[in-house]
Tab-separated table of C-alpha atoms and ligand atoms in Angstrom:
chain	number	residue	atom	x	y	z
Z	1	UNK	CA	0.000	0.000	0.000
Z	2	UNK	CA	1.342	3.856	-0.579
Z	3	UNK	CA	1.830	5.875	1.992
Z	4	UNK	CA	0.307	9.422	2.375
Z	5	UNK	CA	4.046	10.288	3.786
Z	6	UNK	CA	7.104	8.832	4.949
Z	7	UNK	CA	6.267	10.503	8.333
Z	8	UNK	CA	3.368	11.999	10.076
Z	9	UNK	CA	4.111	14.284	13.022
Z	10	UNK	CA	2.031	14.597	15.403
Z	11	UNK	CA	2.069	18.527	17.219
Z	12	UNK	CA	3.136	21.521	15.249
Z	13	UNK	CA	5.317	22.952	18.414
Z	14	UNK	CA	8.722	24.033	18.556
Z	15	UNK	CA	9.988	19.633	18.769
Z	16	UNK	CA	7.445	18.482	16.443
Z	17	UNK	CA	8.415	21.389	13.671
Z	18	UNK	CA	12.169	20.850	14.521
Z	19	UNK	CA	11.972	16.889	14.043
Z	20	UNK	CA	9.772	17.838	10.877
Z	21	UNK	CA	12.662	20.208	9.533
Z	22	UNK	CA	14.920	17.780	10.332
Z	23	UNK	CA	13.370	14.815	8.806
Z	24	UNK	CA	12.912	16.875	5.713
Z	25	UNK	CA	16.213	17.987	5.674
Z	26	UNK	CA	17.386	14.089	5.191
Z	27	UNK	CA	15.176	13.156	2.357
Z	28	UNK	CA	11.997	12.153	4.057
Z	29	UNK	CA	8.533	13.490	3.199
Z	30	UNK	CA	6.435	14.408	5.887
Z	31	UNK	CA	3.304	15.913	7.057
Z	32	UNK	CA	2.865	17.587	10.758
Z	33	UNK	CA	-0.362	17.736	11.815
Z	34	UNK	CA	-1.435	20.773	14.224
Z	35	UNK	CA	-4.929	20.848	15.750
Z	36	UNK	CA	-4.505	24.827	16.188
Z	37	UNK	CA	-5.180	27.460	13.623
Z	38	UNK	CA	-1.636	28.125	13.841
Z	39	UNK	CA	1.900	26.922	15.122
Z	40	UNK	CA	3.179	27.029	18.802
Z	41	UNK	CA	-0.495	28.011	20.377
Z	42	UNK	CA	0.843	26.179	23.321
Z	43	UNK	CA	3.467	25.359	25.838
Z	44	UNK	CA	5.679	26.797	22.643
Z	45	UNK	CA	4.692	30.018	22.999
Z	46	UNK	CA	3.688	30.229	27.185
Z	47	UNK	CA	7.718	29.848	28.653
Z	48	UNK	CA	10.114	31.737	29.743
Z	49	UNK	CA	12.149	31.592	26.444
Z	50	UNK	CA	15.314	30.937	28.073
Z	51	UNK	CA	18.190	29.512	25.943
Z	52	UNK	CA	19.451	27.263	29.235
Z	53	UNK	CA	22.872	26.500	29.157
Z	54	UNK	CA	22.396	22.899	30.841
Z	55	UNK	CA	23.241	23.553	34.494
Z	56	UNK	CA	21.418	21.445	36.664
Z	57	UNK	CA	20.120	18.257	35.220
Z	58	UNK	CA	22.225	14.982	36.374
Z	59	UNK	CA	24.862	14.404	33.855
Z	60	UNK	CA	24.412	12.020	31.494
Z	61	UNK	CA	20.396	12.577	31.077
Z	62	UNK	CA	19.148	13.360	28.130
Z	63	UNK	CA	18.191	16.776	29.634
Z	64	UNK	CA	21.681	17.889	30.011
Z	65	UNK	CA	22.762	16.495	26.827
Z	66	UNK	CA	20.118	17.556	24.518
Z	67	UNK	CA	20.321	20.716	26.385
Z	68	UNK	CA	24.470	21.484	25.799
Z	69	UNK	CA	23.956	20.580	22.020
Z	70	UNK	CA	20.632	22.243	21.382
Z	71	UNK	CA	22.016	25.206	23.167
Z	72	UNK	CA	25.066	25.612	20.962
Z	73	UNK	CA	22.647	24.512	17.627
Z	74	UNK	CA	20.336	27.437	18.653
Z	75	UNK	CA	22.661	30.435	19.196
Z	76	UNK	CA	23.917	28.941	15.317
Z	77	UNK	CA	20.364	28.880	13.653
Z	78	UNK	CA	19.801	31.844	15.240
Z	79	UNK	CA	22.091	33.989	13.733
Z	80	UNK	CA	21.621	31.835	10.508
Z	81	UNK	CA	18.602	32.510	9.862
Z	82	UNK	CA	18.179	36.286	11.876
Z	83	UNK	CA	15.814	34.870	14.363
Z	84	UNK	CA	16.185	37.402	17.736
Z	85	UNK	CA	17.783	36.316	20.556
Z	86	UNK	CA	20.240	37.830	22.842
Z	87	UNK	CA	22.805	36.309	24.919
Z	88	UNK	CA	22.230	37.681	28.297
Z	89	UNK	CA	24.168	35.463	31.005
Z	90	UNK	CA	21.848	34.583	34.083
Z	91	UNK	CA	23.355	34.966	37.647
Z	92	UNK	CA	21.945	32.373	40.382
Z	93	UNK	CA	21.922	33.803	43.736
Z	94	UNK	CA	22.503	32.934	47.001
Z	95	UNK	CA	20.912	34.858	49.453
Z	96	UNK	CA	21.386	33.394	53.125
Z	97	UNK	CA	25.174	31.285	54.103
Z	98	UNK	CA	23.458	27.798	53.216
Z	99	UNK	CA	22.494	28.790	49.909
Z	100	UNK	CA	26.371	29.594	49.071
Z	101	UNK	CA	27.177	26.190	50.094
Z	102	UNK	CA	23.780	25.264	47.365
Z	103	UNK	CA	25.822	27.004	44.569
Z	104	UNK	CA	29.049	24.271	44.916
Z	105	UNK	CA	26.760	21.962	43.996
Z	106	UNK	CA	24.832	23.374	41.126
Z	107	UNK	CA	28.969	24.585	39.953
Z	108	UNK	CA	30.050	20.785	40.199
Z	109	UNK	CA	26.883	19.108	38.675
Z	110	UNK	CA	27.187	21.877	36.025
Z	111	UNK	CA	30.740	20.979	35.313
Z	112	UNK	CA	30.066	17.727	34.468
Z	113	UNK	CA	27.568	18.510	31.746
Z	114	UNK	CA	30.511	20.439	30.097
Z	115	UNK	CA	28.948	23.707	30.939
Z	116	UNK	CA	31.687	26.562	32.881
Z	117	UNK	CA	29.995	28.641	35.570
Z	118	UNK	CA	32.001	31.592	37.300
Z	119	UNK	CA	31.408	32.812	40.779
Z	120	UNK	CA	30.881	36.281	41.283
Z	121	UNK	CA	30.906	38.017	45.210
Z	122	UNK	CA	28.509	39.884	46.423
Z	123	UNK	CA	30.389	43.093	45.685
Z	124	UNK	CA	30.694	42.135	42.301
Z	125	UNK	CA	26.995	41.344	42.049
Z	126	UNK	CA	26.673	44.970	43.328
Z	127	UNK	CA	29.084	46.302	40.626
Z	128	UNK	CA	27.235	44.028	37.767
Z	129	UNK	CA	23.256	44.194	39.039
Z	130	UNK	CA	22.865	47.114	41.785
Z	131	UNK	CA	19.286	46.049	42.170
Z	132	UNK	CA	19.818	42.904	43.293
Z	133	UNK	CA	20.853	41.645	46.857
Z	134	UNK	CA	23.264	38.489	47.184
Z	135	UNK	CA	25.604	37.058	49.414
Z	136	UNK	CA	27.325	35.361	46.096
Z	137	UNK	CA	26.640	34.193	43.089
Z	138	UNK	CA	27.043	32.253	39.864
Z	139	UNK	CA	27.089	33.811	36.522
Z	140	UNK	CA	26.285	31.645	33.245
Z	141	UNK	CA	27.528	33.273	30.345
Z	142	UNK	CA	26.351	30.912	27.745
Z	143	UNK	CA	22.743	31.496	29.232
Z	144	UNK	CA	20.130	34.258	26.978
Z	145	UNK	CA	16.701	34.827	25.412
Z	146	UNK	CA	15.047	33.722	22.107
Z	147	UNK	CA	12.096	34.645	20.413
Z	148	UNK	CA	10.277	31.367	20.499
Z	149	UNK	CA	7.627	31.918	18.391
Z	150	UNK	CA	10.206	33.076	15.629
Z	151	UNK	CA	12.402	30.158	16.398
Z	152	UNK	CA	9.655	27.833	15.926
Z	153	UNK	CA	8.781	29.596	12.368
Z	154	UNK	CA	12.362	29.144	11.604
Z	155	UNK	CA	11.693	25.239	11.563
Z	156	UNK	CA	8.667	25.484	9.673
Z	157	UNK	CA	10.452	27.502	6.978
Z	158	UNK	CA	12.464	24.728	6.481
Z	159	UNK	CA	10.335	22.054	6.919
Z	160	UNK	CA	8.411	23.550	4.411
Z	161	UNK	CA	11.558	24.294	2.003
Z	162	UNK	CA	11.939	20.836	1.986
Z	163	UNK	CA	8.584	19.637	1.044
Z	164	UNK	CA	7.031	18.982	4.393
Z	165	UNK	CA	3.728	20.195	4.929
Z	166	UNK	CA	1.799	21.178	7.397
Z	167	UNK	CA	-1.557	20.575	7.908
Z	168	UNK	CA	-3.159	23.429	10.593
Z	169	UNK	CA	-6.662	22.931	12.361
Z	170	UNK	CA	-6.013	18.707	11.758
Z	171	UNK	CA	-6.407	16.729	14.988
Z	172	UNK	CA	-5.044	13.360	14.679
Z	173	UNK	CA	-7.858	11.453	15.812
Z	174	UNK	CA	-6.760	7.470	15.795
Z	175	UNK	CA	-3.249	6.539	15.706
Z	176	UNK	CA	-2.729	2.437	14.361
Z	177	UNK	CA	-0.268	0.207	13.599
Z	178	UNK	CA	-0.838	-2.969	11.024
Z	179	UNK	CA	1.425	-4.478	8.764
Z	180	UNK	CA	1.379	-1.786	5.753
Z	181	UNK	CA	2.968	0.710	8.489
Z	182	UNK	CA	0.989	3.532	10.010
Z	183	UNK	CA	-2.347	4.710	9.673
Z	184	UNK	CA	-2.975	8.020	11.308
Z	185	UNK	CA	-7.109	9.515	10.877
Z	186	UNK	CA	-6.654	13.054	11.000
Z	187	UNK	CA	-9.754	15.365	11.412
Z	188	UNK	CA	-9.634	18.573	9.344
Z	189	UNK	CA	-11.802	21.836	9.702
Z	190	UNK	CA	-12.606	24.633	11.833
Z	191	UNK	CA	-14.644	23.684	15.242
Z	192	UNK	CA	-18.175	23.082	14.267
Z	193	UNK	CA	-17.490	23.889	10.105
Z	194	UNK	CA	-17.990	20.064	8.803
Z	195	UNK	CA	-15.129	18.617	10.115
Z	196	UNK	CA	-13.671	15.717	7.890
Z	197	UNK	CA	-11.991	12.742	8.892
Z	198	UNK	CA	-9.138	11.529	6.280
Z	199	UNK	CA	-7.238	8.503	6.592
Z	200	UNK	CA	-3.212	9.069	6.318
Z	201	UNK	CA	-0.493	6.184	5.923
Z	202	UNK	CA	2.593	6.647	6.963
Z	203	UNK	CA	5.487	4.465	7.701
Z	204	UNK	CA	6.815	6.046	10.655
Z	205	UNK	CA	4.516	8.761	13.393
Z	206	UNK	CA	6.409	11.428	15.385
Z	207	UNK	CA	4.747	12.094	18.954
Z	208	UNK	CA	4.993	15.409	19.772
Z	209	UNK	CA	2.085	16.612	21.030
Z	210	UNK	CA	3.373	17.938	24.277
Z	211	UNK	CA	0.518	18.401	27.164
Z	212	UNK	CA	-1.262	14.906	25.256
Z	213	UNK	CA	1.649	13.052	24.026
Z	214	UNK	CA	0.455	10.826	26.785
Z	215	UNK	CA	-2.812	10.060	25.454
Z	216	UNK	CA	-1.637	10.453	21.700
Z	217	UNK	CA	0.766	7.151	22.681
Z	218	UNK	CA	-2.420	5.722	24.261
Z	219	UNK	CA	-4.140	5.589	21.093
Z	220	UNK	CA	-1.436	3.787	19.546
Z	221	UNK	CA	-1.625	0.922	21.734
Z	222	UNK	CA	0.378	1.528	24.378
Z	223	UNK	CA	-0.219	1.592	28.111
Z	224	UNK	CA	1.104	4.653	29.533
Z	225	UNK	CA	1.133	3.521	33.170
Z	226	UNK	CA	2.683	0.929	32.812
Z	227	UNK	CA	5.351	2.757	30.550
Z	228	UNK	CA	5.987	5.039	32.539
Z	229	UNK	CA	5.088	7.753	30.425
Z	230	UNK	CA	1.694	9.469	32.271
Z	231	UNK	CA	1.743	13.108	32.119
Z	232	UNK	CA	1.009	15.270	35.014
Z	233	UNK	CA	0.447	18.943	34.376
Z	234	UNK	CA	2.283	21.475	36.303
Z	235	UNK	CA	1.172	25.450	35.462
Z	236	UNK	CA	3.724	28.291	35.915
Z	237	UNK	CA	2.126	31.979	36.107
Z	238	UNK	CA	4.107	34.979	35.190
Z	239	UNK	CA	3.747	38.711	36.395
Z	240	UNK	CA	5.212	41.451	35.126
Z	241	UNK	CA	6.745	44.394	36.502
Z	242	UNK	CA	4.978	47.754	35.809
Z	243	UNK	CA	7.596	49.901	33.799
Z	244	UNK	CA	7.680	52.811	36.464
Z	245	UNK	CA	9.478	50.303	38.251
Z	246	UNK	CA	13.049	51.613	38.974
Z	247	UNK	CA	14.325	48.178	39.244
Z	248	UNK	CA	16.373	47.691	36.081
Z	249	UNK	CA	18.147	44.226	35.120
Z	250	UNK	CA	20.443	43.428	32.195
Z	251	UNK	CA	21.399	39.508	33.191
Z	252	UNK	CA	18.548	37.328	33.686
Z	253	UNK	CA	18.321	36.400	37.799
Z	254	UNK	CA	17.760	32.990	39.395
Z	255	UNK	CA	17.557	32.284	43.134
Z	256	UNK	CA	18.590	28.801	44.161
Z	257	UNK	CA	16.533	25.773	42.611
Z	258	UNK	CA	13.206	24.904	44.126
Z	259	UNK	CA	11.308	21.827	44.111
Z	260	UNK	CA	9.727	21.299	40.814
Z	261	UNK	CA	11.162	24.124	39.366
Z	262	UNK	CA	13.683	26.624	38.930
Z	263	UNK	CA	12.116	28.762	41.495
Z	264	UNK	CA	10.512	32.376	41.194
Z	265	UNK	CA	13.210	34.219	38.584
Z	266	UNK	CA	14.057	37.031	36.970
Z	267	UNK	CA	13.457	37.329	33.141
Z	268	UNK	CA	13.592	39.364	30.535
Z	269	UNK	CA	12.529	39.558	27.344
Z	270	UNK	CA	13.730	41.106	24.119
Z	271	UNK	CA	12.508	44.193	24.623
Z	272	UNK	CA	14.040	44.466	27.957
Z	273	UNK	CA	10.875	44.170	30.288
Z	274	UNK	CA	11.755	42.328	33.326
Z	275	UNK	CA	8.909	39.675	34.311
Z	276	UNK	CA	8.775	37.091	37.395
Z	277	UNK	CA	7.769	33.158	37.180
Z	278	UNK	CA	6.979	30.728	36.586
Z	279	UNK	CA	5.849	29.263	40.153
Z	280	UNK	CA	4.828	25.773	40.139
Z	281	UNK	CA	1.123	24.441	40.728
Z	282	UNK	CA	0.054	21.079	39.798
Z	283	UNK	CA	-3.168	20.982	38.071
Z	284	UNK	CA	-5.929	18.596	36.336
Z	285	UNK	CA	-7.073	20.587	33.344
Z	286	UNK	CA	-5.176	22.600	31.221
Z	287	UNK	CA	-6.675	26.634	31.727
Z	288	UNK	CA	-4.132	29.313	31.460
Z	289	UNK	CA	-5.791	32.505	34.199
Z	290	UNK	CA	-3.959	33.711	36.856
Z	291	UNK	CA	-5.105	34.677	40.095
Z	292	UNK	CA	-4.191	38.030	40.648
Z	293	UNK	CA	-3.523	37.728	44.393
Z	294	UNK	CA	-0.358	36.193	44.045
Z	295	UNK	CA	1.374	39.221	43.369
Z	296	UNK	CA	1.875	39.353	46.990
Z	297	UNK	CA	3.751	35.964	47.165
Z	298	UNK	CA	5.208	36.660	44.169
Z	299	UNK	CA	6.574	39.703	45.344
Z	300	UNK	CA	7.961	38.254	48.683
Z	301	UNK	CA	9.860	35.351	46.730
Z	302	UNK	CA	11.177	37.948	44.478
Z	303	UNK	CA	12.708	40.396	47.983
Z	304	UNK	CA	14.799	37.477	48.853
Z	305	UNK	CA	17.284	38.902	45.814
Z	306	UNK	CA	15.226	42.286	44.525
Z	307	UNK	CA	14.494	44.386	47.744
Z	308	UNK	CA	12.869	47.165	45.322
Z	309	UNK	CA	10.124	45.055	43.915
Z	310	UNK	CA	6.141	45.273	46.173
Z	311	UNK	CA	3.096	43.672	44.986
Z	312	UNK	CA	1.755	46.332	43.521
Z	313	UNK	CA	4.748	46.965	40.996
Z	314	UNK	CA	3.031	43.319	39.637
Z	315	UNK	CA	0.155	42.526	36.879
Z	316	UNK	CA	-0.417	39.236	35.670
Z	317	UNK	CA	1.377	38.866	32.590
Z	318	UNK	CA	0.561	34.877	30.891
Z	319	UNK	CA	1.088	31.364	32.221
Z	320	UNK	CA	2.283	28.039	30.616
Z	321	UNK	CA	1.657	24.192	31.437
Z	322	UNK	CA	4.900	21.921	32.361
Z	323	UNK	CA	4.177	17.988	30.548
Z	324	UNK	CA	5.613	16.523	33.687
Z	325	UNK	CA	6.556	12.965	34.170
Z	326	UNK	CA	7.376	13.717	37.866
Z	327	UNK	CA	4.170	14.063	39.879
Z	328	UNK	CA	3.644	16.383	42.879
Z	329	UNK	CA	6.895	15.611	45.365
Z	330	UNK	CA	8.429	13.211	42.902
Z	331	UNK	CA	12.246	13.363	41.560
Z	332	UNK	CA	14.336	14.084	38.819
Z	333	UNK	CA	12.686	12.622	35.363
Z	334	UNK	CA	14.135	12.742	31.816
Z	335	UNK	CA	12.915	13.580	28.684
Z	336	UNK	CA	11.724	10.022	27.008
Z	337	UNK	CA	12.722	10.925	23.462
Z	338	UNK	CA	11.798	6.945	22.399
Z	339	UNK	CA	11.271	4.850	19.601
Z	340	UNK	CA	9.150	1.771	20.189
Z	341	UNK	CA	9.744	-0.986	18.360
Z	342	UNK	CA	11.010	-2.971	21.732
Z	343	UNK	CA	6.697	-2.543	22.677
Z	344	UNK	CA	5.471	-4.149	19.256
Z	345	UNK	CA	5.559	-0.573	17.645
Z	346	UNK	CA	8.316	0.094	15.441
Z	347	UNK	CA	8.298	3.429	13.596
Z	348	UNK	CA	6.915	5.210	16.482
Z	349	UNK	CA	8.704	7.672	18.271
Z	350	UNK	CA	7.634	9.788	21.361
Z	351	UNK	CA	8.253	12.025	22.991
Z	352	UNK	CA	6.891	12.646	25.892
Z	353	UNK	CA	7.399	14.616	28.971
Z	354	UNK	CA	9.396	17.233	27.066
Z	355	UNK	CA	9.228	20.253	29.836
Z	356	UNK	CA	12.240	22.905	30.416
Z	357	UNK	CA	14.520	22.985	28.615
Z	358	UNK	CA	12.939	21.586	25.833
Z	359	UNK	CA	12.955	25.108	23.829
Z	360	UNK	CA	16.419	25.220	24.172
Z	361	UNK	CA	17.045	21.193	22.934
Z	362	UNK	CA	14.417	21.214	19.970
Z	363	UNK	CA	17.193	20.835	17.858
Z	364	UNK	CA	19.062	18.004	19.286
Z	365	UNK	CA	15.896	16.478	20.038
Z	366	UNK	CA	14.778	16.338	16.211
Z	367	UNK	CA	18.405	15.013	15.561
Z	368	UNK	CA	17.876	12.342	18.149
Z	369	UNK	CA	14.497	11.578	16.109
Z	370	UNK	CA	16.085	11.161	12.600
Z	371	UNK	CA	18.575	8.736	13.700
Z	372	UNK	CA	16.079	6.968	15.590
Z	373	UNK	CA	13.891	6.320	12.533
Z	374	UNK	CA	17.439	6.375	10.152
H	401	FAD	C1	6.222	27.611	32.344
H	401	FAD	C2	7.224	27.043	31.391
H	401	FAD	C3	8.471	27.646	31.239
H	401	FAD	C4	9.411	27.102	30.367
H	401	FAD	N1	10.582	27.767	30.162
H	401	FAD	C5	11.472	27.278	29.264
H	401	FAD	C6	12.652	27.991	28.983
H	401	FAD	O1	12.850	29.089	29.462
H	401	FAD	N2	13.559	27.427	28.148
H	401	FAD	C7	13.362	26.198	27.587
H	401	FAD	O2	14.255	25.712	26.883
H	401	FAD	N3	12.201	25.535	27.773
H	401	FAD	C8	11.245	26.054	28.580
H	401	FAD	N4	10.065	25.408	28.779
H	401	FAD	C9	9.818	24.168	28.061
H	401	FAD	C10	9.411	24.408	26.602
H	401	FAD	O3	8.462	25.427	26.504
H	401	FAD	C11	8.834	23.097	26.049
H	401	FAD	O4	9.736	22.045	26.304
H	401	FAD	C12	8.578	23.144	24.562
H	401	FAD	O5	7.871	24.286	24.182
H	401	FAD	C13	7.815	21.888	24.170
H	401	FAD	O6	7.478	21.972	22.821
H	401	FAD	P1	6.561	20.854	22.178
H	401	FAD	O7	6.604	21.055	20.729
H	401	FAD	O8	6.968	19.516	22.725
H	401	FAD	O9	5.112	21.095	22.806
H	401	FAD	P2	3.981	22.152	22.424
H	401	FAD	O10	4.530	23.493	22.171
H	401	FAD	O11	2.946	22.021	23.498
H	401	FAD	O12	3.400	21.608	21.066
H	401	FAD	C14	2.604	20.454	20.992
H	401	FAD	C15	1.601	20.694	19.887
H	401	FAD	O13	0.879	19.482	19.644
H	401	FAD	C16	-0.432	19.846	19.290
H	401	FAD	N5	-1.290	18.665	19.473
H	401	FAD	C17	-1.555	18.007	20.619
H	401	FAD	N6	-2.348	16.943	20.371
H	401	FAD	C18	-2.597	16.946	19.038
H	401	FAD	C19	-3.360	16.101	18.175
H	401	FAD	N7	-4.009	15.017	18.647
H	401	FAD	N8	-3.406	16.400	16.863
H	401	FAD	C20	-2.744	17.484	16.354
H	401	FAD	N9	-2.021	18.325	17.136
H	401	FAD	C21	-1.934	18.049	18.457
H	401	FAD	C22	-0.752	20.988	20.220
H	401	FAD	O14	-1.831	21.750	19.750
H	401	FAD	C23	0.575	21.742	20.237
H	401	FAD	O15	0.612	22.761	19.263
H	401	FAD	C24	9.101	25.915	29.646
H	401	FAD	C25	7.836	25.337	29.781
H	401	FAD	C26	6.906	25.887	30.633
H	401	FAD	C27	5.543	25.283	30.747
């Protein structure tokens, strides 16, 4: 039997249009499918578009080494292809004398993923960011800011360069494996216009439907539980400062790791506006509104290492989803970036779970895709 493509993608975010580029790039035609009316409507476009260096995830995951070579792969394209971005360092604080003794660790386990950090005291904090209020520091050079949404463009470009296409307001519906390959039912069509249902083959499927890449591998037969591969959805909210703000930044500013995430930071974006986030709050659904009465606790996490900033200096700015794999209290999990012909499914490839710093890796995660399906 012909196929539609030699891959269907599932997700038209910054991984899926990446692994489509990619994929394209090496001869293979593809189609993404995107249930939005557009690219990146989701976690894509609701982060804090950090390009992370690859401090603090345990060497050897595929977090810190997707994360060193995407890194490096993204300041490239970037400049490549004139997509903004600016290379801003980040400092991580340490505001009390058992945080100091947090930042050996997060130097050494940095280290090891190949990535230099240099400490800074607090008088040269002062000297670098008068605003802020540290006992020490560390400053990562390699650490700046990306346009996301253009980033994620830049793959589609390409994607599309190279034949791909990309099929916008196209749910994939059923997801089945026999023995001509794949066949993928995709509905097409505006909510409530006469949707159609069309029947794709393919020989291989890209998961990358990030908040239901969980129930996207469901439908293709596998069981998640047991897998290992059951999302749980973690929200971050943002606030922004108000501009009459005198506080004024140029690095971006992280305290010392919290549970779950990176704790309360400092970012900016390109046009210089300095915004706090995301905190971490598991959740059921996914619903993006933010309660305005956390400026308050948002404001206190924020005077640990900017004195200057009070609740009222904060409006809520936009919030984002985490695909977790870790649920409330639990540990350290990676990226599964996995092709599945071990389960029965061969020519499937997920990947699931693909939180922070997944921006940042999109590229070495699409290379880690081709060769999987090479
Ligand atoms: C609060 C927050 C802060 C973050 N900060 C950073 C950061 O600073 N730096 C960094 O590197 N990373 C960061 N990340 C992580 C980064 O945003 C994600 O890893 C990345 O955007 C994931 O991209 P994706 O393509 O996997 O998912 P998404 O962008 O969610 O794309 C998945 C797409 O699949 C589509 N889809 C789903 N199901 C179907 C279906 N059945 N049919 C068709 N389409 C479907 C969706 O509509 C969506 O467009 C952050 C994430 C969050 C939540």
């Amino acid at each position: 039997m012909s196929h539609d493509a030699d891959v269907v993608v599932i997700g038209a975010g910054v991984v899926g249009l990446a692994a489509a580029a990619a994929l394209a790039r090496a001869g293979r035609t593809v189609i993404v499918l995107e249930r939005h009316d557009g690219i990146a409507r989701e976690t894509t476009s609701r982060n804090s578009e950090v390009i992370h260096a690859g401090i603090y995830y345990p060497a050897g995951s595929l977090k810190a080494e997707l994360c060193v070579a995407g890194r490096r792969e993204l300041y490239a394209r970037c400049r490549d292809r004139g997509v903004s971005h600016r290379r801003t360092g980040k400092l991580i604080v340490a505001t009390s004398e058992a945080e100091l003794g947090v930042l050996e660790g997060i130097q050494a386990t940095a280290r090891q993923n190949g990535v230099e950090l240099e400490h800074r005291d607090a008088a040269a904090v002062a000297e670098i960011e008068p605003h802020v209020r540290a006992l020490g520091a560390l400053l990562s050079p390699e650490t700046g800011i990306v346009d996301a949404h253009g980033y994620a463009l830049s793959f589609q470009a390409e994607a599309e360069a190279h034949g791909a296409v990309v099929a916008l307001q196209t749910e994939a519906l059923a997801v089945e494996r026999d023995t001509a390959g794949w066949r993928v039912d995709a509905r097409s069509g505006a909510p409530g216009a006469g949707a159609e249902v069309q029947q794709l083959r393919a020989g291989a499927v890209v998961n990358a439907a990030g908040l239901e890449a969980d129930r996207v591998a469901e439908r293709a037969g596998l069981d998640v539980d047991a897998c290992g591969y059951r999302l749980h959805y973690c929200k971050g909210d943002y606030f922004s400062l108000a501009p009459s703000s005198p506080v004024r930044l140029d690095h971006l500013v992280y305290p010392v790791p919290a549970q779950a995430g990176l704790g309360i930071h400092a970012t900016l974006d390109l046009g210089g506006r300095i915004r706090f986030g995301p905190d971490t709050e598991y959740v059921t659904a996914v619903g993006y509104e933010i309660d305005a009465s956390k400026a308050a606790g948002f404001a206190q996490a924020v005077a640990r290492y900017l004195p200057g900033v009070s609740p009222s200096d904060l409006s809520p700015d936009y919030a984002g989803i985490r695909p977790k794999l870790a649920g409330p209290g639990g540990g350290f999990a990676d990226f599964v970036v996995s092709e599945e012909s071990d389960r029965g499914l061969p020519g499937l490839v997920n990947c699931i779970g693909i939180e922070s710093p997944g921006l940042t890796a999109a590229t070495a995660i699409a290379d880690r895709v081709v060769s999987l399906l090479a």
